[in-house]
Coordinates of C-alpha atoms and ligand atoms in Angstrom, one line a residue:
M1390 CA 98.9 98.2 112.1
N1391 CA 95.8 97.9 109.8
N1392 CA 95.8 99.8 106.5
F1393 CA 94.4 103.3 106.7
I1394 CA 93.8 106.5 104.8
F1395 CA 94.0 109.6 107.0
E1396 CA 93.2 113.2 106.4
N1397 CA 91.9 116.0 108.6
K1398 CA 91.1 119.1 106.7
T1399 CA 90.2 121.4 109.6
K1400 CA 92.8 124.2 110.2
V1401 CA 93.0 124.7 113.9
Y1402 CA 93.7 128.1 115.5
F1403 CA 94.5 127.2 119.1
G1404 CA 94.9 129.5 122.1
R1405 CA 94.2 132.9 123.5
G1406 CA 93.2 135.7 121.3
G1407 CA 93.1 133.7 118.1
V1408 CA 89.7 135.0 116.9
K1409 CA 90.8 138.6 117.2
E1410 CA 94.1 137.9 115.4
Y1411 CA 93.0 135.6 112.5
L1412 CA 89.3 135.6 111.9
G1413 CA 89.1 138.8 110.0
C1414 CA 91.7 137.7 107.5
L1415 CA 90.2 134.3 107.2
L1416 CA 86.7 135.7 106.3
K1417 CA 88.1 137.4 103.2
K1418 CA 88.2 134.0 101.5
Y1419 CA 84.4 133.6 101.7
G1420 CA 81.5 135.3 100.1
P1421 CA 79.6 138.2 101.6
T1422 CA 76.9 136.4 103.6
V1423 CA 77.7 134.7 106.8
M1424 CA 75.3 132.8 109.0
L1425 CA 76.2 133.3 112.6
A1426 CA 74.9 130.3 114.6
C1427 CA 74.8 130.1 118.3
G1428 CA 73.0 128.4 121.2
G1429 CA 70.7 129.7 123.9
G1430 CA 72.4 132.9 124.8
S1431 CA 75.7 132.2 126.7
V1432 CA 77.8 133.8 123.9
K1433 CA 75.7 136.9 124.2
R1434 CA 76.3 137.1 127.9
N1435 CA 80.1 136.4 127.9
G1436 CA 81.1 138.8 125.1
V1437 CA 82.1 136.3 122.5
Y1438 CA 79.1 137.2 120.3
D1439 CA 80.0 140.9 120.3
E1440 CA 83.6 140.1 119.5
V1441 CA 82.7 137.9 116.5
M1442 CA 80.0 140.3 115.3
G1443 CA 82.5 143.2 115.5
I1444 CA 84.9 141.3 113.2
L1445 CA 82.1 140.3 110.8
N1446 CA 80.9 144.0 110.6
A1447 CA 84.5 145.2 110.1
Q1448 CA 84.8 142.8 107.1
G1449 CA 81.5 144.2 105.7
K1450 CA 79.7 140.9 105.9
T1451 CA 75.9 140.5 105.8
V1452 CA 75.1 138.6 108.9
V1453 CA 72.2 136.1 109.1
E1454 CA 71.6 135.1 112.7
F1455 CA 70.6 131.5 113.5
S1456 CA 70.3 131.3 117.3
G1457 CA 68.6 129.1 119.9
I1458 CA 70.4 125.9 119.0
M1459 CA 69.6 123.7 122.0
P1460 CA 71.8 121.2 123.8
N1461 CA 71.1 117.8 122.1
P1462 CA 70.1 119.6 118.8
T1463 CA 66.9 118.5 117.2
Y1464 CA 66.3 117.6 113.6
A1465 CA 63.6 120.3 113.4
K1466 CA 66.2 122.9 114.4
V1467 CA 68.5 121.6 111.6
Q1468 CA 65.6 122.1 109.1
E1469 CA 65.0 125.6 110.4
G1470 CA 68.7 126.4 109.9
A1471 CA 68.7 124.9 106.4
R1472 CA 65.7 127.0 105.3
L1473 CA 67.4 130.1 106.6
A1474 CA 70.7 129.3 104.9
R1475 CA 68.9 128.6 101.6
E1476 CA 66.7 131.6 101.7
N1477 CA 69.7 133.9 102.3
N1478 CA 72.2 132.2 100.0
V1479 CA 74.6 131.9 102.8
D1480 CA 78.3 131.7 101.8
L1481 CA 79.8 130.6 105.2
I1482 CA 78.3 129.2 108.4
L1483 CA 80.1 130.3 111.5
A1484 CA 79.1 128.0 114.4
V1485 CA 79.9 129.7 117.8
G1486 CA 79.3 127.3 120.7
G1487 CA 79.8 123.7 121.8
G1488 CA 79.2 120.4 120.2
S1489 CA 75.5 121.1 119.8
V1490 CA 75.9 124.2 117.8
S1491 CA 78.7 122.7 115.7
D1492 CA 76.7 119.5 115.1
C1493 CA 73.6 121.3 114.1
C1494 CA 75.5 123.5 111.6
K1495 CA 77.3 120.5 110.0
I1496 CA 73.9 119.1 108.9
V1497 CA 72.5 122.5 108.1
S1498 CA 75.4 123.0 105.8
A1499 CA 74.6 119.8 103.9
Q1500 CA 70.8 120.0 104.0
A1501 CA 70.7 123.5 102.6
L1502 CA 72.2 122.2 99.4
L1503 CA 70.1 119.0 99.1
D1504 CA 66.7 118.5 97.6
E1505 CA 66.0 115.5 99.6
D1506 CA 65.6 114.9 103.4
I1507 CA 69.1 114.2 104.7
W1508 CA 67.9 111.8 107.5
E1509 CA 66.1 109.6 105.1
M1510 CA 68.9 109.8 102.6
E1511 CA 71.5 108.6 105.1
M1512 CA 69.5 106.2 107.2
T1513 CA 67.4 104.6 104.5
K1514 CA 69.3 104.9 101.3
H1515 CA 72.7 104.9 102.9
T1516 CA 74.0 107.6 100.6
F1517 CA 75.8 110.6 101.9
P1518 CA 76.1 114.3 101.0
S1519 CA 79.0 115.6 99.0
R1520 CA 78.2 119.3 98.7
F1521 CA 78.3 121.6 101.7
I1522 CA 78.1 125.3 102.6
P1523 CA 81.6 126.1 104.0
L1524 CA 81.7 125.8 107.8
G1525 CA 83.9 127.4 110.5
V1526 CA 83.6 126.7 114.2
I1527 CA 84.5 128.8 117.2
V1528 CA 84.4 126.5 120.2
T1529 CA 83.1 127.9 123.5
V1530 CA 82.8 124.7 125.6
F1531 CA 85.1 121.8 125.2
G1532 CA 84.6 118.0 125.3
T1533 CA 83.0 116.7 122.2
G1534 CA 85.8 117.3 119.8
S1535 CA 83.1 118.0 117.2
E1536 CA 85.1 120.8 115.7
M1537 CA 87.5 118.4 113.9
N1538 CA 85.3 115.8 112.3
A1539 CA 82.3 115.5 110.0
G1540 CA 80.0 113.6 112.4
A1541 CA 77.0 115.2 114.0
V1542 CA 74.7 113.8 116.7
I1543 CA 71.1 114.8 116.1
T1544 CA 67.9 114.1 117.9
H1545 CA 65.0 113.2 115.7
E1546 CA 62.2 113.9 118.2
E1547 CA 59.3 112.3 116.2
K1548 CA 61.3 109.1 115.6
R1549 CA 62.8 109.2 119.2
L1550 CA 66.2 108.5 117.8
K1551 CA 69.5 110.3 118.6
Y1552 CA 71.8 109.1 115.9
G1553 CA 75.0 110.1 114.2
V1554 CA 74.5 112.0 110.9
F1555 CA 77.3 112.7 108.5
G1556 CA 77.6 116.4 107.5
A1557 CA 80.2 119.1 106.8
Q1558 CA 83.6 119.1 108.3
A1559 CA 84.7 122.6 109.3
D1560 CA 87.3 124.4 107.2
F1561 CA 88.7 126.0 110.3
A1562 CA 88.2 125.9 114.1
F1563 CA 89.1 128.3 116.8
L1564 CA 89.9 126.8 120.1
D1565 CA 90.4 129.5 122.7
P1566 CA 90.3 128.1 126.3
D1567 CA 89.5 131.6 127.6
Y1568 CA 86.1 131.4 125.9
S1569 CA 85.2 128.4 128.1
L1570 CA 85.8 130.3 131.4
S1571 CA 82.2 131.2 131.7
V1572 CA 81.0 127.6 131.3
P1573 CA 79.3 126.4 134.5
F1574 CA 81.8 124.0 136.2
P1575 CA 79.7 120.9 136.1
Q1576 CA 79.5 121.3 132.3
V1577 CA 83.3 121.7 132.2
I1578 CA 83.7 118.3 134.0
S1579 CA 81.0 116.7 131.9
G1580 CA 82.8 117.8 128.7
A1581 CA 86.1 116.5 130.0
F1582 CA 84.6 113.2 130.9
D1583 CA 83.1 113.0 127.4
T1584 CA 86.7 113.4 126.1
L1585 CA 87.8 110.5 128.4
S1586 CA 84.9 108.5 127.1
H1587 CA 85.9 109.0 123.5
A1588 CA 89.4 107.9 124.2
M1589 CA 88.2 104.8 126.1
E1590 CA 85.7 103.9 123.4
T1591 CA 88.5 104.0 120.9
Y1592 CA 91.0 102.2 123.0
F1593 CA 88.6 99.3 123.7
G1594 CA 87.8 98.9 120.0
K1595 CA 89.5 96.4 117.8
P1596 CA 92.2 95.2 117.3
D1597 CA 93.4 95.2 120.9
E1598 CA 97.0 94.4 119.9
N1599 CA 99.8 96.9 120.6
N1600 CA 99.8 99.8 118.1
L1601 CA 100.8 103.4 118.1
S1602 CA 97.2 104.8 118.2
D1603 CA 96.7 103.0 121.6
D1604 CA 100.0 104.3 123.0
I1605 CA 99.1 107.9 122.1
N1606 CA 95.6 107.2 123.5
E1607 CA 97.0 106.2 126.9
A1608 CA 98.8 109.5 127.0
V1609 CA 95.6 111.4 126.2
M1610 CA 93.6 109.5 128.9
R1611 CA 96.3 110.1 131.6
S1612 CA 96.4 113.8 130.6
V1613 CA 92.7 114.2 130.8
I1614 CA 92.5 112.5 134.2
R1615 CA 95.4 114.6 135.5
N1616 CA 94.0 117.9 134.3
I1617 CA 90.5 117.2 135.5
R1618 CA 92.1 116.8 139.0
V1619 CA 93.9 120.1 138.6
L1620 CA 90.6 121.8 137.8
M1621 CA 88.9 120.2 140.7
R1622 CA 91.4 122.1 142.9
D1623 CA 91.5 125.3 140.8
H1624 CA 88.5 125.6 138.5
D1625 CA 89.9 128.3 136.2
Q1626 CA 93.5 127.2 135.8
Y1627 CA 94.4 128.2 132.2
E1628 CA 97.0 125.5 131.6
A1629 CA 94.6 122.7 132.6
R1630 CA 91.7 124.2 130.7
S1631 CA 93.9 124.5 127.6
E1632 CA 95.3 120.9 127.9
L1633 CA 91.7 119.6 128.1
A1634 CA 90.7 121.7 125.2
W1635 CA 93.3 120.1 123.0
A1636 CA 92.7 116.7 124.4
S1637 CA 89.1 117.0 123.4
A1638 CA 90.0 117.7 119.8
M1639 CA 92.7 115.0 119.8
A1640 CA 90.2 112.3 121.0
E1641 CA 87.8 113.0 118.1
N1642 CA 90.0 114.2 115.2
G1643 CA 90.7 110.7 114.0
V1644 CA 94.3 110.4 115.2
L1645 CA 93.5 107.9 118.0
K1646 CA 91.3 105.9 115.6
I1647 CA 93.9 105.2 113.0
G1648 CA 94.0 101.5 112.2
K1649 CA 91.2 100.8 114.6
I1650 CA 87.5 99.7 114.6
T1651 CA 86.2 101.8 117.5
D1652 CA 83.8 100.6 120.1
F1653 CA 81.4 103.4 121.1
Q1654 CA 78.8 101.1 122.6
C1655 CA 78.5 103.3 125.6
H1656 CA 77.8 106.3 123.4
Q1657 CA 75.1 104.4 121.5
I1658 CA 73.3 103.6 124.8
E1659 CA 73.7 107.2 126.1
H1660 CA 72.5 108.7 122.9
Q1661 CA 69.2 106.7 123.1
L1662 CA 68.9 107.6 126.7
G1663 CA 69.2 111.2 125.5
A1664 CA 66.6 110.7 122.8
Y1665 CA 64.1 109.6 125.5
T1666 CA 65.1 112.0 128.3
N1667 CA 67.2 114.9 126.8
C1668 CA 69.9 114.1 129.5
N1669 CA 73.3 115.8 129.5
H1670 CA 75.7 113.8 127.3
G1671 CA 78.9 113.6 129.5
R1672 CA 76.9 113.0 132.7
G1673 CA 75.0 110.2 131.0
L1674 CA 78.2 108.5 129.9
A1675 CA 79.5 108.7 133.4
V1676 CA 76.6 106.7 134.7
I1677 CA 76.7 104.0 132.0
H1678 CA 80.5 103.4 131.6
P1679 CA 81.3 101.5 134.8
V1680 CA 78.2 99.4 134.6
L1681 CA 78.8 98.5 130.9
Y1682 CA 82.4 97.7 131.6
R1683 CA 81.6 95.4 134.4
H1684 CA 79.7 93.4 131.7
L1685 CA 82.6 93.5 129.3
Y1686 CA 85.8 93.3 131.2
Q1687 CA 86.0 89.5 131.1
A1688 CA 85.6 89.4 127.3
G1689 CA 88.3 92.0 126.9
A1690 CA 90.4 91.0 129.9
A1691 CA 93.9 91.7 128.4
R1692 CA 92.9 95.1 127.2
F1693 CA 91.1 96.1 130.4
A1694 CA 94.2 94.9 132.4
R1695 CA 96.4 97.1 130.2
F1696 CA 94.1 100.0 130.9
A1697 CA 94.3 99.4 134.6
Q1698 CA 98.1 99.4 134.6
N1699 CA 98.9 102.0 132.0
V1700 CA 96.2 104.5 132.7
W1701 CA 95.4 104.1 136.4
G1702 CA 98.9 102.9 137.5
I1703 CA 97.5 99.7 139.1
A1704 CA 100.0 96.9 139.9
P1705 CA 99.2 93.6 138.2
K1706 CA 97.1 91.3 140.4
D1707 CA 97.2 87.5 140.7
C1708 CA 95.2 87.0 137.5
E1709 CA 94.5 89.2 134.4
E1710 CA 90.8 89.4 135.1
A1711 CA 91.4 90.8 138.6
T1712 CA 93.6 93.5 137.2
A1713 CA 91.1 94.2 134.5
L1714 CA 88.3 94.6 137.1
A1715 CA 90.5 96.9 139.2
G1716 CA 90.8 99.2 136.2
V1717 CA 87.0 99.4 135.9
E1718 CA 86.7 100.1 139.6
A1719 CA 89.3 102.8 139.4
L1720 CA 87.3 104.5 136.7
A1721 CA 84.1 104.2 138.8
A1722 CA 86.0 105.7 141.8
F1723 CA 87.3 108.6 139.6
I1724 CA 83.7 109.3 138.5
R1725 CA 82.7 109.6 142.1
E1726 CA 85.8 111.7 143.0
I1727 CA 84.9 114.3 140.3
G1728 CA 81.3 114.6 141.3
L1729 CA 79.7 113.1 138.3
P1730 CA 76.4 111.2 138.7
T1731 CA 76.7 107.4 139.3
T1732 CA 73.0 106.4 138.9
L1733 CA 70.1 107.3 136.6
T1734 CA 68.4 108.8 139.6
E1735 CA 71.3 111.2 140.2
L1736 CA 71.3 112.0 136.5
G1737 CA 67.7 113.1 136.9
I1738 CA 66.1 110.4 134.7
P1739 CA 62.4 110.2 135.4
E1740 CA 61.4 106.9 137.0
D1741 CA 58.8 106.1 134.3
T1742 CA 61.3 106.3 131.5
D1743 CA 60.8 103.4 129.1
L1744 CA 64.2 101.8 129.5
R1745 CA 63.1 98.8 127.4
A1746 CA 62.5 101.1 124.5
V1747 CA 65.8 102.9 125.1
A1748 CA 67.6 99.5 125.0
D1749 CA 65.7 98.2 122.0
S1750 CA 66.5 101.3 119.9
T1751 CA 70.2 101.3 120.8
N1752 CA 72.6 100.4 118.0
L1753 CA 74.9 97.4 118.6
T1754 CA 78.4 98.2 117.6
A1755 CA 80.9 96.1 115.7
G1756 CA 83.9 97.3 117.7
C1757 CA 82.7 96.2 121.1
C1758 CA 84.8 93.4 122.5
R1759 CA 81.6 91.3 123.0
K1760 CA 78.6 92.1 120.9
L1761 CA 75.7 92.8 123.3
T1762 CA 72.1 92.0 122.9
H1763 CA 69.3 94.5 123.4
E1764 CA 68.2 92.4 126.4
E1765 CA 71.6 92.8 128.0
I1766 CA 71.5 96.6 127.3
Y1767 CA 68.2 96.6 129.1
Q1768 CA 69.8 94.8 132.1
I1769 CA 72.7 97.3 132.0
L1770 CA 70.2 100.2 132.2
L1771 CA 68.4 98.6 135.1
E1772 CA 71.7 98.2 136.9
C1773 CA 72.3 101.9 136.3
Q1774 CA 69.2 102.9 138.2
Ligands
NZQ276 O1 73.1 127.2 124.6 P1 74.1 128.1 125.3 O2 73.4 129.2 126.0 O3 75.2 128.5 124.5 O4 74.6 127.2 126.6 C1 75.4 126.1 126.4 C2 74.7 124.8 126.8 O5 73.7 125.1 127.7 C3 76.5 126.1 127.4 N1 77.7 126.9 127.0 C4 78.4 126.7 125.8 N2 79.5 127.5 125.8 C5 79.4 128.3 127.0 C6 78.3 127.9 127.7 N3 77.9 128.4 128.9 C7 78.7 129.4 129.3 N4 79.8 129.8 128.7 C8 80.2 129.3 127.5 N5 81.3 129.7 126.9 O6 76.9 124.8 127.6 C9 75.8 124.0 127.5 C10 76.1 122.7 126.7 O7 76.4 123.0 125.4 P2 76.5 121.9 124.3 O8 77.0 122.4 123.0 O9 75.2 121.1 124.3 O10 77.6 120.9 125.0 P3 78.6 119.9 124.3 O11 79.8 120.6 123.7 O12 78.9 118.9 125.4 O13 77.8 119.2 123.1 C11 76.9 118.1 123.4 C12 76.3 117.6 122.1 O14 77.4 117.1 121.3 C13 77.1 115.7 120.9 C14 76.3 115.2 122.1 O15 75.6 114.1 121.9 C15 75.4 116.4 122.4 O16 74.3 116.4 121.5 N6 78.3 115.0 120.6 C16 78.9 115.3 119.4 C17 80.1 114.6 119.0 C18 80.7 114.9 117.7 N7 80.0 115.6 116.8 O17 81.8 114.5 117.4 C19 80.7 113.6 119.8 C20 80.1 113.4 121.2 O18 80.3 112.1 121.5 C21 78.7 113.9 121.4 O19 77.8 112.8 121.1
ZN277 ZN1 80.7 111.9 123.4

């Protein structure tokens, strides 16, 4: 095991009814003004907004509303939120939504207290914020695991970049699987696949020797696969929804990453595809993963073979590479089985998308078992068509 320092400061309230039971008391710790942040309206339709607003009112809070945070949140939206937070001296940001709302608020929290532009500060000067408006998250759609880390993925439309930005980590997060019951089923599956992708991108990082993180990771991957299958038969089954909710946090709360350099090459490609097309994150990953892994499995044959055996239950074949490839094909078959897109066309990517520009602007990751070139990423994108 490599050396590591581990801390996760987010206090998690998991399960049914948590908001009603604990939010009021939690709010007493913070000042009078709360920014209530949400997306495009789902929380107003499903009753979550009214429930949270009732608790805020009962606590006598002044509420500043920041709504309309879009999927794949933009940097312009971050700046709008930061202005609002600054003008109103917000004491707490309460992000009610999915990864997009949570991510946007993480950066709003930092930008509101900064005199300089956070994008330039992080990307050019490589310095990072240290002061934040406190943040709490109420998750309404699961998959990203954004609620338990400080990373945010923000689309800078002018620069055509969708990159990771470092911001606030939430003090607390409510994960109530019931809140996700109104999520359209394709998004439920997209989110669950995102979780599987996070686990894979960590598992295929370095080192690829045996370690506890990878053993736990295999259990998370098997659990996600099993529970997606349960939901395919019974869309609203609470047990499966709740297992996937916790798996989503587990895949991105740092536990699986302990002692590892993660891969995340697939995410980097998908994020840039998103920057050019605004595609759905989990569905984009589904298209890219098998194609990318067909390029990589020989370089990481031992690890891909272990994935085949321990995650997909495949018996070893004559040679390691054949077992490794069978694991990749099992993943591809699973993606088809659960109805995710398998090509850029199925994903709805316009034919005239500049795939060369997508490839050329993609970050190359250090954790990938073979460092790719931009040319090879372009080939991968062509094969995804
Ligand atoms: O905007 P509203 O109306 O709320 O609708 C949303 C949105 O259209 C809807 N939704 C959310 N909760 C709902 C609901 N609909 C009905 N009932 C509910 N209870 O779901 C749609 C998708 O929401 P979004 O927040 O965009 O989804 P997700 O949680 O998948 O977040 C995606 C974003 O997170 C980033 C992605 O790149 C993408 O920008 N990621 C963040 C990560 C992180 N910070 O750790 C890691 C991930 O790898 C990912 O990159
Ligand atoms: Zn993801």
